[in-house]
XYZ file of C-alpha atoms in Angstrom:
554
model
C 0.000 0.000 0.000
C 1.049 3.589 -0.599
C 3.035 4.531 2.513
C 1.393 7.897 3.151
C -2.070 6.409 2.676
C -1.267 3.472 4.938
C -0.114 5.801 7.720
C -3.193 7.989 7.325
C -5.559 5.000 7.396
C -3.924 3.632 10.539
C -3.919 7.049 12.211
C -7.636 7.374 11.517
C -8.403 3.926 12.940
C -6.407 4.627 16.109
C -8.255 7.932 16.446
C -11.571 6.126 16.154
C -10.671 3.622 18.872
C -9.396 6.396 21.129
C -12.583 8.449 20.748
C -14.844 5.362 20.933
C -13.465 3.416 23.913
C -16.564 1.264 24.258
C -16.245 0.153 20.632
C -12.586 -0.649 21.313
C -13.563 -2.828 24.268
C -16.280 -4.662 22.346
C -13.682 -5.429 19.664
C -11.328 -6.854 22.294
C -8.963 -3.869 22.514
C -8.475 -3.213 26.239
C -6.340 -0.053 26.093
C -9.273 2.201 26.950
C -11.264 -0.018 29.304
C -11.565 2.615 32.029
C -12.922 5.257 29.662
C -16.283 6.057 28.105
C -17.303 8.217 25.151
C -17.223 11.977 25.697
C -20.633 13.305 24.612
C -19.992 16.979 25.409
C -20.425 19.713 22.819
C -16.771 20.633 23.206
C -15.646 17.079 22.414
C -18.030 16.934 19.466
C -16.575 20.119 17.993
C -13.037 18.781 18.363
C -14.017 15.497 16.700
C -15.648 17.312 13.768
C -12.444 19.297 13.185
C -10.289 16.175 13.437
C -12.508 14.284 10.987
C -12.337 17.177 8.512
C -8.558 17.082 8.830
C -8.498 13.366 7.951
C -10.850 14.062 5.036
C -8.623 16.828 3.685
C -5.499 14.697 3.956
C -7.121 11.745 2.172
C -8.616 13.911 -0.567
C -5.177 15.437 -1.229
C -3.790 12.034 -2.282
C -4.034 11.742 -6.081
C -6.176 8.664 -6.875
C -4.622 8.438 -10.356
C -1.315 7.438 -8.764
C -2.798 4.645 -6.652
C -3.308 0.945 -7.289
C -6.959 -0.152 -7.450
C -7.150 -1.379 -3.851
C -5.362 1.706 -2.545
C -7.873 3.851 -4.403
C -10.671 2.086 -2.505
C -8.872 2.848 0.758
C -8.444 6.497 -0.198
C -12.015 6.968 -1.444
C -13.521 5.132 1.514
C -11.482 7.223 3.936
C -12.835 10.390 2.313
C -16.409 9.065 2.483
C -16.112 7.759 6.043
C -14.594 10.884 7.552
C -16.672 13.430 5.638
C -20.011 11.777 6.344
C -19.103 11.073 9.975
C -18.277 14.757 10.409
C -21.570 15.644 8.732
C -23.431 13.440 11.164
C -21.796 15.009 14.218
C -22.465 18.458 12.774
C -26.141 17.478 12.579
C -26.221 17.589 16.417
C -28.262 14.424 16.769
C -27.642 14.550 20.513
C -30.359 17.196 20.602
C -32.963 14.614 19.547
C -31.450 11.744 21.514
C -34.525 11.220 23.714
C -35.817 8.071 22.057
C -37.124 5.000 23.845
C -36.490 2.753 20.822
C -32.846 3.544 20.040
C -31.804 6.007 22.757
C -29.176 5.420 25.454
C -31.636 4.062 28.018
C -32.487 1.250 25.590
C -29.053 0.554 24.122
C -26.524 0.970 26.937
C -27.780 -1.999 29.014
C -27.479 -4.224 25.948
C -24.042 -2.879 25.048
C -22.449 -3.949 28.314
C -23.426 -7.597 27.742
C -21.010 -7.558 24.773
C -17.914 -6.654 26.810
C -15.258 -9.407 26.509
C -13.952 -9.400 30.084
C -11.445 -12.252 30.142
C -9.020 -11.077 32.862
C -9.381 -9.703 36.392
C -7.825 -6.434 35.235
C -10.584 -6.079 32.632
C -13.203 -6.525 35.346
C -11.515 -4.035 37.666
C -11.575 -1.402 34.929
C -15.360 -1.537 34.837
C -15.667 0.480 38.050
C -14.032 3.615 36.589
C -15.711 2.848 33.253
C -19.117 2.978 34.926
C -18.170 6.243 36.595
C -17.246 7.574 33.149
C -20.522 6.210 31.763
C -22.378 8.209 34.412
C -20.576 11.349 33.212
C -21.589 10.387 29.667
C -25.272 10.200 30.686
C -25.044 13.606 32.379
C -23.444 15.011 29.214
C -26.329 13.620 27.185
C -28.709 15.473 29.496
C -26.700 18.657 28.912
C -27.037 18.166 25.152
C -30.809 17.723 25.465
C -31.045 21.028 27.345
C -28.835 22.654 24.725
C -31.145 21.399 21.974
C -34.291 22.542 23.780
C -32.842 26.037 24.045
C -32.413 26.041 20.254
C -35.842 24.598 19.479
C -34.349 21.218 18.555
C -36.032 18.394 20.468
C -37.488 14.951 19.898
C -41.234 14.652 19.362
C -43.646 14.399 22.273
C -44.556 10.711 22.017
C -41.023 9.396 22.220
C -40.023 11.904 24.906
C -42.887 10.703 27.090
C -42.043 7.063 26.394
C -38.412 7.723 27.322
C -39.525 9.328 30.578
C -41.544 6.202 31.380
C -38.575 4.016 30.411
C -36.144 5.783 32.741
C -38.740 5.875 35.517
C -39.126 2.093 35.272
C -35.383 1.652 35.467
C -34.970 3.895 38.497
C -37.938 2.243 40.192
C -36.467 -1.243 39.844
C -34.421 -2.903 42.626
C -30.681 -2.355 42.378
C -30.238 -6.111 42.609
C -32.015 -6.421 39.238
C -30.115 -3.561 37.611
C -29.231 -4.403 33.990
C -25.805 -2.816 34.464
C -25.010 -5.595 36.915
C -25.275 -8.146 34.117
C -21.593 -7.892 33.260
C -19.967 -11.193 32.287
C -17.449 -11.999 35.021
C -14.096 -13.364 33.797
C -13.754 -17.111 34.233
C -10.316 -16.508 35.746
C -11.831 -14.927 38.889
C -12.796 -17.169 41.790
C -16.103 -16.950 43.636
C -14.881 -14.620 46.374
C -13.192 -12.225 43.935
C -16.300 -12.185 41.748
C -18.557 -11.405 44.716
C -16.280 -8.551 45.825
C -16.148 -7.186 42.276
C -19.927 -7.280 41.890
C -20.310 -5.431 45.175
C -18.007 -2.668 43.913
C -20.016 -2.497 40.693
C -23.224 -2.299 42.741
C -21.841 0.578 44.795
C -20.806 2.409 41.620
C -24.282 1.972 40.169
C -25.883 3.322 43.343
C -23.544 6.284 43.766
C -22.860 7.266 40.144
C -24.965 5.540 37.482
C -28.446 5.835 38.954
C -27.992 9.459 40.074
C -26.879 10.282 36.526
C -30.027 8.705 35.113
C -32.059 10.616 37.696
C -30.538 13.848 36.379
C -31.314 12.733 32.830
C -34.925 12.058 33.848
C -35.273 15.480 35.455
C -33.945 17.079 32.268
C -36.534 15.236 30.198
C -39.344 16.311 32.489
C -38.344 19.938 33.032
C -36.492 20.979 29.891
C -37.447 18.685 27.027
C -41.062 17.575 27.465
C -42.499 21.128 27.645
C -40.841 21.936 24.300
C -41.194 18.576 22.520
C -42.508 18.714 18.980
C -46.060 17.473 18.411
C -46.597 14.138 16.686
C -48.046 15.836 13.623
C -44.693 17.606 13.081
C -42.105 15.053 14.224
C -39.445 15.151 11.516
C -35.876 16.403 11.475
C -36.879 18.861 8.741
C -39.148 20.653 11.201
C -36.043 21.640 13.184
C -33.643 24.494 12.378
C -31.293 23.331 9.618
C -33.156 20.045 9.325
C -33.392 19.895 5.531
C -29.621 19.914 5.132
C -29.168 17.436 7.984
C -31.536 14.993 6.289
C -29.901 15.378 2.886
C -26.531 14.559 4.425
C -28.030 11.643 6.366
C -29.341 10.130 3.125
C -25.846 10.349 1.664
C -24.251 8.844 4.789
C -26.568 5.882 4.983
C -27.116 5.045 1.299
C -23.720 6.114 -0.126
C -25.434 6.930 -3.440
C -26.805 10.160 -4.860
C -30.555 9.752 -4.548
C -33.016 12.445 -3.573
C -35.772 11.931 -1.021
C -38.340 12.054 -3.844
C -36.536 9.321 -5.796
C -36.282 7.085 -2.745
C -39.947 7.649 -1.910
C -40.937 6.553 -5.430
C -38.740 3.436 -5.265
C -40.464 2.460 -2.026
C -43.929 2.790 -3.533
C -42.871 0.684 -6.525
C -41.535 -2.069 -4.266
C -44.723 -2.113 -2.193
C -46.735 -2.605 -5.379
C -44.500 -5.477 -6.547
C -44.819 -7.250 -3.199
C -48.621 -7.410 -3.483
C -48.469 -10.087 -6.197
C -46.062 -12.209 -4.136
C -48.331 -11.981 -1.099
C -51.299 -13.140 -3.143
C -49.419 -16.163 -4.450
C -47.971 -17.313 -1.113
C -51.105 -16.301 0.791
C -53.228 -18.554 -1.379
C -50.826 -21.418 -0.765
C -50.499 -20.962 3.010
C -53.742 -19.325 4.123
C -56.129 -20.178 1.325
C -56.747 -16.549 0.374
C -55.275 -14.040 -2.042
C -56.992 -11.042 -0.457
C -54.254 -8.746 0.833
C -56.213 -7.321 3.741
C -57.206 -10.781 4.924
C -53.638 -12.048 4.578
C -52.267 -9.171 6.634
C -54.971 -9.469 9.294
C -54.516 -13.241 9.645
C -50.760 -13.007 9.987
C -51.021 -10.083 12.370
C -53.788 -11.312 14.657
C -53.841 -15.135 14.676
C -52.291 -16.320 17.992
C -50.952 -19.473 16.325
C -48.362 -17.244 14.656
C -47.019 -15.961 17.992
C -44.398 -17.313 20.375
C -45.104 -17.845 24.040
C -41.572 -18.634 25.247
C -38.293 -16.891 24.503
C -36.419 -20.189 24.407
C -38.509 -21.220 21.406
C -37.362 -18.122 19.509
C -33.760 -19.033 20.296
C -34.198 -22.680 19.306
C -35.776 -21.843 15.963
C -33.008 -19.309 15.302
C -30.322 -21.891 16.065
C -31.926 -24.455 13.768
C -32.144 -21.912 10.958
C -28.485 -20.986 11.275
C -27.422 -24.639 11.398
C -29.398 -25.306 8.206
C -27.797 -22.299 6.521
C -24.309 -23.312 7.649
C -24.688 -26.731 6.079
C -25.503 -25.159 2.696
C -22.776 -22.510 2.577
C -20.251 -24.521 0.578
C -22.429 -24.486 -2.547
C -22.791 -20.702 -2.553
C -19.600 -19.215 -1.069
C -15.943 -19.903 -1.726
C -14.745 -17.892 1.268
C -16.184 -18.670 4.706
C -15.275 -17.141 8.090
C -13.215 -19.070 10.627
C -15.191 -17.615 13.542
C -18.417 -19.292 14.565
C -21.742 -17.624 15.324
C -23.967 -18.210 18.346
C -27.450 -17.095 19.365
C -27.958 -15.199 22.636
C -31.047 -13.811 24.338
C -31.341 -10.237 25.578
C -34.288 -8.538 27.251
C -33.866 -5.006 25.850
C -32.634 -3.119 22.810
C -33.490 -3.835 19.150
C -35.591 -6.892 18.328
C -32.494 -8.548 16.827
C -28.931 -7.528 16.038
C -25.500 -8.965 15.292
C -22.165 -8.401 17.027
C -18.903 -9.204 15.251
C -16.426 -11.590 16.890
C -13.873 -10.042 19.224
C -10.604 -9.459 17.375
C -8.704 -11.411 20.038
C -10.869 -14.489 19.467
C -12.404 -14.336 22.946
C -15.965 -14.124 21.629
C -17.603 -15.582 18.500
C -19.978 -13.676 16.280
C -23.284 -13.309 18.087
C -26.841 -13.053 16.826
C -28.842 -11.430 19.631
C -32.605 -11.921 19.887
C -34.660 -9.723 22.190
C -37.077 -12.076 23.962
C -38.224 -9.620 26.621
C -41.691 -10.070 25.103
C -41.744 -13.414 23.215
C -45.248 -12.722 21.890
C -43.869 -9.796 19.893
C -42.168 -12.353 17.642
C -44.197 -13.680 14.740
C -43.276 -17.304 14.086
C -42.689 -16.751 10.381
C -40.237 -13.896 11.039
C -37.541 -15.898 12.811
C -35.880 -17.643 9.886
C -35.606 -14.544 7.709
C -34.200 -12.661 10.704
C -31.648 -15.407 11.385
C -30.547 -15.426 7.758
C -30.247 -11.608 7.847
C -28.427 -11.168 11.141
C -26.507 -14.452 11.212
C -25.787 -16.803 8.317
C -25.511 -16.014 5.400
C -26.099 -12.401 6.409
C -24.071 -10.187 8.712
C -21.972 -12.995 10.184
C -20.513 -13.995 6.837
C -20.153 -10.387 5.803
C -18.586 -8.908 8.925
C -16.655 -11.909 10.239
C -15.052 -12.359 6.809
C -14.166 -8.659 6.766
C -12.637 -8.960 10.234
C -10.436 -11.852 9.090
C -9.121 -10.247 5.888
C -5.322 -9.976 5.981
C -3.522 -6.817 4.905
C -6.647 -4.661 4.860
C -6.640 -1.370 6.793
C -8.610 -1.889 9.972
C -11.038 0.933 9.304
C -12.188 -0.834 6.118
C -13.378 -3.737 8.266
C -15.538 -1.439 10.444
C -16.564 1.458 8.203
C -20.047 2.878 8.692
C -21.491 2.267 5.229
C -25.003 1.296 6.250
C -26.250 0.481 2.737
C -23.507 -2.076 2.151
C -23.959 -3.674 5.567
C -27.752 -3.741 5.699
C -28.174 -4.197 1.954
C -26.276 -7.460 2.249
C -28.401 -8.539 5.217
C -31.575 -8.006 3.201
C -30.023 -9.663 0.129
C -29.235 -12.672 2.346
C -32.920 -13.113 3.228
C -33.799 -13.529 -0.455
C -30.661 -15.554 -1.148
C -31.749 -18.044 1.513
C -34.944 -18.589 -0.476
C -32.880 -19.122 -3.616
C -30.848 -21.666 -1.647
C -34.045 -23.460 -0.622
C -33.373 -23.331 3.129
C -36.649 -21.876 4.416
C -38.336 -24.705 6.276
C -41.916 -24.099 5.084
C -44.083 -21.905 2.842
C -45.253 -20.116 6.000
C -41.668 -19.204 6.911
C -41.212 -17.846 3.390
C -43.834 -15.254 4.310
C -41.152 -13.839 6.582
C -39.313 -12.703 3.465
C -42.343 -10.730 2.342
C -43.023 -9.306 5.798
C -39.435 -8.101 6.030
C -39.563 -6.673 2.524
C -42.836 -4.869 3.310
C -41.196 -3.131 6.243
C -37.981 -2.308 4.371
C -39.852 -1.022 1.299
C -42.277 0.848 3.555
C -39.326 2.499 5.270
C -38.373 4.182 2.018
C -41.844 5.685 1.885
C -42.356 6.706 5.501
C -38.819 7.861 6.342
C -38.843 10.236 3.391
C -42.525 10.952 3.996
C -41.883 12.183 7.521
C -38.481 13.805 7.086
C -38.931 15.407 3.663
C -42.655 15.618 2.953
C -44.207 16.614 6.249
C -45.962 13.353 7.155
C -47.176 12.993 10.723
C -46.224 10.058 12.911
C -49.752 8.655 12.614
C -49.640 8.829 8.802
C -46.436 6.795 8.819
C -47.908 4.201 11.194
C -51.061 3.888 9.106
C -49.129 3.425 5.844
C -47.080 0.558 7.254
C -50.186 -1.007 8.798
C -52.029 -0.953 5.478
C -49.127 -2.407 3.524
C -47.780 -5.265 5.606
C -48.518 -7.811 8.344
C -46.640 -6.195 11.250
C -48.525 -5.356 14.436
C -49.284 -1.795 15.443
C -46.904 -2.029 18.421
C -43.978 -3.154 16.270
C -44.810 -0.566 13.622
C -44.869 2.217 16.209
C -41.476 1.107 17.524
C -40.135 1.136 13.969
C -41.488 4.606 13.226
C -40.048 5.990 16.446
C -36.693 4.524 15.478
C -36.846 6.292 12.093
C -37.601 9.562 13.850
C -34.535 9.105 16.049
C -32.218 8.006 13.217
C -33.252 9.931 10.091
C -32.103 8.243 6.889
C -30.746 5.036 8.455
C -33.795 2.983 7.505
C -33.302 3.847 3.830
C -30.124 1.795 3.630
C -31.655 -1.682 3.684
C -33.738 -1.728 0.529
C -31.535 0.707 -1.385
C -28.538 -1.524 -0.643
C -30.334 -4.751 -1.530
C -31.594 -3.393 -4.841
C -28.121 -2.189 -5.778
C -26.458 -5.529 -4.945
C -29.057 -7.362 -7.043
C -28.446 -4.883 -9.871
C -24.693 -5.539 -9.788
C -25.334 -9.274 -9.857
C -27.626 -8.982 -12.887
C -25.032 -6.822 -14.663
C -22.354 -9.444 -13.989
C -24.633 -12.241 -15.203
C -25.298 -10.327 -18.430
C -21.591 -9.638 -18.968
C -20.372 -13.147 -18.165
C -23.161 -15.356 -19.437
C -22.266 -18.992 -18.743
C -19.015 -17.918 -17.073
C -20.960 -16.388 -14.180
C -20.221 -18.165 -10.896
C -22.330 -17.405 -7.844
C -19.503 -18.316 -5.471
C -17.207 -15.906 -7.264
C -19.786 -13.142 -7.147
C -20.355 -13.540 -3.412
C -16.623 -13.688 -2.742
C -16.140 -10.409 -4.614
C -18.969 -8.745 -2.696
C -17.550 -9.879 0.655
C -13.847 -9.863 -0.133
C -12.826 -6.211 0.199
C -14.213 -5.232 3.578
C -16.927 -2.618 3.914
C -17.237 -0.383 0.859
C -19.691 2.125 -0.552
C -22.157 0.930 -3.175
C -20.397 2.724 -6.068
C -17.123 1.083 -4.992
C -18.822 -2.300 -4.886
C -20.140 -1.792 -8.400
C -16.598 -1.084 -9.620
C -15.324 -4.245 -7.922
C -18.050 -6.435 -9.428
C -17.668 -4.912 -12.903
C -13.904 -5.475 -12.806
C -14.382 -9.100 -11.736
C -16.991 -9.716 -14.427
C -14.733 -8.272 -17.125
C -11.642 -10.241 -16.121
C -12.846 -13.550 -14.648
């Protein structure tokens, strides 16, 4: 690799670990175990300036003088740093009060991912929790700062967040989710008990008081100024139009306007109707869309009663997928993937293996309310989050040799989530769904991902109310009102992120069709998948260049 580019890429990655100590810990890097992210305005301003400096340095390197792979590194570094700076400049901390994807929901889940393998790692959690308490207080400061500028979350999610924090503070300390740290196996019973007591004391004297301050900020400073549900979008806030435009670029990596994305979503919804009628007739004996949606949504036979059943079905699905991988992929990850239950956070998510090998890839399923899981959703979710979805994608990236580290962890949402959604359809092509009913999970997932294109742009660019977004998704898919509301509130808290899934999937399929047309009988599905997964995380335009080059030369 070009020496100057290599140094710059490594400097950027070390900067990212230093400014994101919790990410470093989750990845198995223990240099910053005692620290937590600085959420202050002052730190944010410094980080924006540092990211712009990385962007300028990368952009100054002449791409014409670089080898193809070095050009990817250079271009990705420009994209990563510029869009990350844009996101920080959007001051999303001002609208951070969100019960679906806010800190009260995500921090308890994050700590379960800490790879604490030594007593020194465990000991560092006491000062880390103290730093986390400072982080929570800083988040409260940012909420007050936003309220003073007329930039707040909308009323519904503010009130739900208040209820969420109240429930946490009203629970016994003995049941505190921050006590659910995985103790190192190297510590004996007495040492573990002493350590947990110190953690308990830290929670009582630092963590809970910080959340109490956060709660008081929500009640006194945010709730009275929260935006009404009929005007919930980022574009209703000062500077919101530009923030949303930049968010679309960050999450999709392609140049599409909100209007174009909205139209694509409507087209996909229309295409799905014919698939529903065909599978609905086969499984439910009806081709009426409303009846299909109502049956899938309301029939108790399509609901789980026990969390362990969700886990078991997920494990079976991943085992089935694993057995079929050799026919579809030339490159497979060395790291394994396991299923774990959590009681909070997103309904499902994936965590990459720890770089030190102390933890495999993990597909987390939220079974806090097992009945929220529809039985036909589990397999498509397992194929998306686990195998052949994010586990193959991200574990393979982690194991690539000679690749700059930041290319294994870049924040290109459309590549990451586009592959996950592609994997759901690929699993059907592979014939590994266990029944026609489970194949309905593909359509249900597609309905939500296509609907996201419509409602995310509808709310953030076209003035839709929260209730309009909920109603659209309810009319055009089988999800329940409660799950739809959680989805919509997530979109309001993360403008543009939900666009990445379907945009990414459609682009990957397009590149595959282009390669098939170019290569004819020479096309090899293993080769295609290895190209898509063989260069780390890239933007969609970069991926198209990689696939086109492979198709022309293979």
